[in-house]
Amino acid sequence: MTTINLTKNSYGTQLKFERSHSTIQFNVNTVPTEKVTALFLTHFSIDAQEKILSSKLMTDLPIYLSKEAFELRQQLILLGELEKTQLNYKIIPVNIPVIIDGFTITAFLSDSIHTGSLAFLIEDDNHRRAFFTGDTRLNGPHKKRTKKWIRYINQSPLDALILDANYEPNINNYTEITILDHLNKQLKINDLTTITLPNENLHLVYSLTVLAKKLDKIVVLNSKLNHLLAYFYPESRTLLLDSSSIPVIKNNPAKYILINVKDVSDSFTITPENIYVLADYFEDDKNKNALSISSHLSQLDVHDLLNRLSVSPKQLIVMDQNFTDNTVSY
């Protein structure tokens, strides 16, 4: 029998698949025990993972992640955001089953705000199947990825479906796609504009550079974002904010869109007319320029996902923000 042990805290969702002779773990919010033989990351997170992965117990433990997530980590080291550590990172191929410690693991790229985010199909030697969505959504710009793993899990009966979701009312006003339509109208105004959004959402930053180009504007970025965007989206057109670009921007402020640039008023001695904040959720949404964008599965998304499945999972586990520790066997 395989046991799934599930926990969630401020560092995110963690799963352990345990049998008498082996244990594999998905994501990390506590230091794995010596019993764990392999660790799989749905996505790479500086705040949560690097603090825990620095433990001495992690030195030899194989840590599987996507090629894109591995490259993101390497670039963050180059930027000085991370220390170079001797950890046993391994790139797991996508859409190809691999056997690790008696489990058959198939990784799939997922529609997430995180670069190289993965979902996983886990099968044990008794042909029991469990699917973990990881940090995903249904309404993002990479819908084809979701359709691919839905087709895959529909091929055989599913014992457990584990959804990493914010299972709450649909409070978000926009998706990552519809927000661009909204901003397309707003950014036509001839004034300096600033936008603040989650640093990890590189694809949204890239999409804004495409929109800016259509409007004959240029996106201005801090050095970190500019470096990462140039690496993952080399075709993007941006301007690095530095001492040489500030006079250029001040000469024609309406042409520029500043993204995640701090202390704007100090740099330019002018206050932007258009200030937008894009985030997953706001406690107080009275500010008309605080735009809420969905980045997780909502209640409607969960029902939509279940309707797309031609197989009915024997167990459905929704891990929301109010989730408490749980253990199930299958």
XYZ file of C-alpha atoms in Angstrom, residues 123-241:
119
model
C 2.483 5.530 -10.409
C 3.578 2.788 -8.014
C 4.494 -0.819 -8.794
C 0.864 -1.877 -8.257
C -0.203 0.447 -11.108
C -1.954 2.865 -8.764
C -1.975 6.366 -10.243
C -1.996 9.758 -8.528
C -1.761 13.165 -10.175
C -0.470 16.323 -8.469
C -1.254 19.567 -10.305
C 1.275 21.683 -8.442
C 0.846 25.445 -8.725
C -1.416 25.715 -11.767
C -4.463 27.450 -13.244
C -6.806 26.939 -16.184
C -7.062 30.462 -17.573
C -3.430 31.400 -18.135
C -1.510 31.865 -21.397
C -0.316 28.226 -21.546
C -3.615 26.360 -21.803
C -2.134 23.794 -24.185
C 0.057 22.493 -21.363
C -2.972 21.814 -19.190
C -4.817 20.125 -22.052
C -1.833 17.837 -22.588
C -1.719 16.457 -19.045
C -5.512 16.170 -18.919
C -5.373 13.964 -22.033
C -2.625 11.900 -20.436
C -4.378 11.220 -17.136
C -7.596 10.388 -18.991
C -5.919 7.310 -20.466
C -6.340 5.111 -17.363
C -8.247 5.074 -14.046
C -6.973 7.585 -11.501
C -6.692 6.689 -7.823
C -5.988 10.174 -6.472
C -6.141 13.714 -7.848
C -4.359 16.312 -5.712
C -5.119 19.946 -6.524
C -2.966 22.772 -5.214
C -5.538 25.546 -5.177
C -6.809 28.681 -3.514
C -10.235 27.225 -2.993
C -12.057 30.465 -2.302
C -14.692 32.632 -4.021
C -13.723 33.917 -7.446
C -12.482 37.292 -6.297
C -10.119 37.919 -9.184
C -11.179 40.515 -11.704
C -8.826 39.469 -14.481
C -6.853 36.611 -15.925
C -3.339 37.061 -17.251
C -4.889 37.304 -20.716
C -7.768 39.714 -20.020
C -5.531 42.051 -18.011
C -3.636 42.813 -21.218
C -6.862 43.877 -22.931
C -7.619 46.173 -20.007
C -4.134 47.690 -19.928
C -4.141 48.109 -23.698
C -6.779 50.800 -23.233
C -5.211 52.371 -20.159
C -1.663 52.600 -21.514
C -2.698 54.671 -24.518
C -2.770 57.665 -22.184
C 0.249 59.889 -22.774
C 1.731 59.847 -19.294
C 4.527 58.054 -17.494
C 3.214 54.703 -16.236
C 4.466 52.370 -13.521
C 3.369 48.780 -12.980
C 4.201 46.570 -10.011
C 3.694 42.830 -10.336
C 5.099 39.569 -8.917
C 8.767 39.206 -9.897
C 8.364 35.511 -10.672
C 5.854 36.114 -13.476
C 8.345 36.594 -16.290
C 5.825 35.689 -18.971
C 3.526 38.541 -17.936
C 6.464 40.956 -18.073
C 7.268 39.678 -21.560
C 3.614 40.060 -22.622
C 3.714 43.664 -21.440
C 6.789 44.324 -23.596
C 4.849 43.025 -26.617
C 1.893 45.254 -25.734
C 4.185 48.240 -25.213
C 5.727 47.743 -28.654
C 2.267 47.820 -30.266
C 1.615 51.123 -28.494
C 5.014 52.498 -29.558
C 6.189 52.464 -25.962
C 9.157 50.843 -24.208
C 9.200 48.844 -20.984
C 11.825 49.923 -18.439
C 13.099 47.281 -16.002
C 15.391 46.963 -13.022
C 18.652 45.094 -13.589
C 17.409 41.737 -12.250
C 14.251 41.595 -14.360
C 16.065 42.926 -17.403
C 18.669 40.155 -17.132
C 16.117 37.359 -16.649
C 13.878 38.582 -19.451
C 16.828 38.816 -21.844
C 17.726 35.214 -20.988
C 14.286 33.591 -21.237
C 12.767 35.952 -23.832
C 15.705 37.285 -25.870
C 13.364 38.810 -28.444
C 11.903 41.220 -25.871
C 12.492 44.948 -26.272
C 13.320 46.687 -22.985
C 15.364 49.477 -21.470
C 17.489 49.051 -18.358
C 16.938 51.697 -15.707
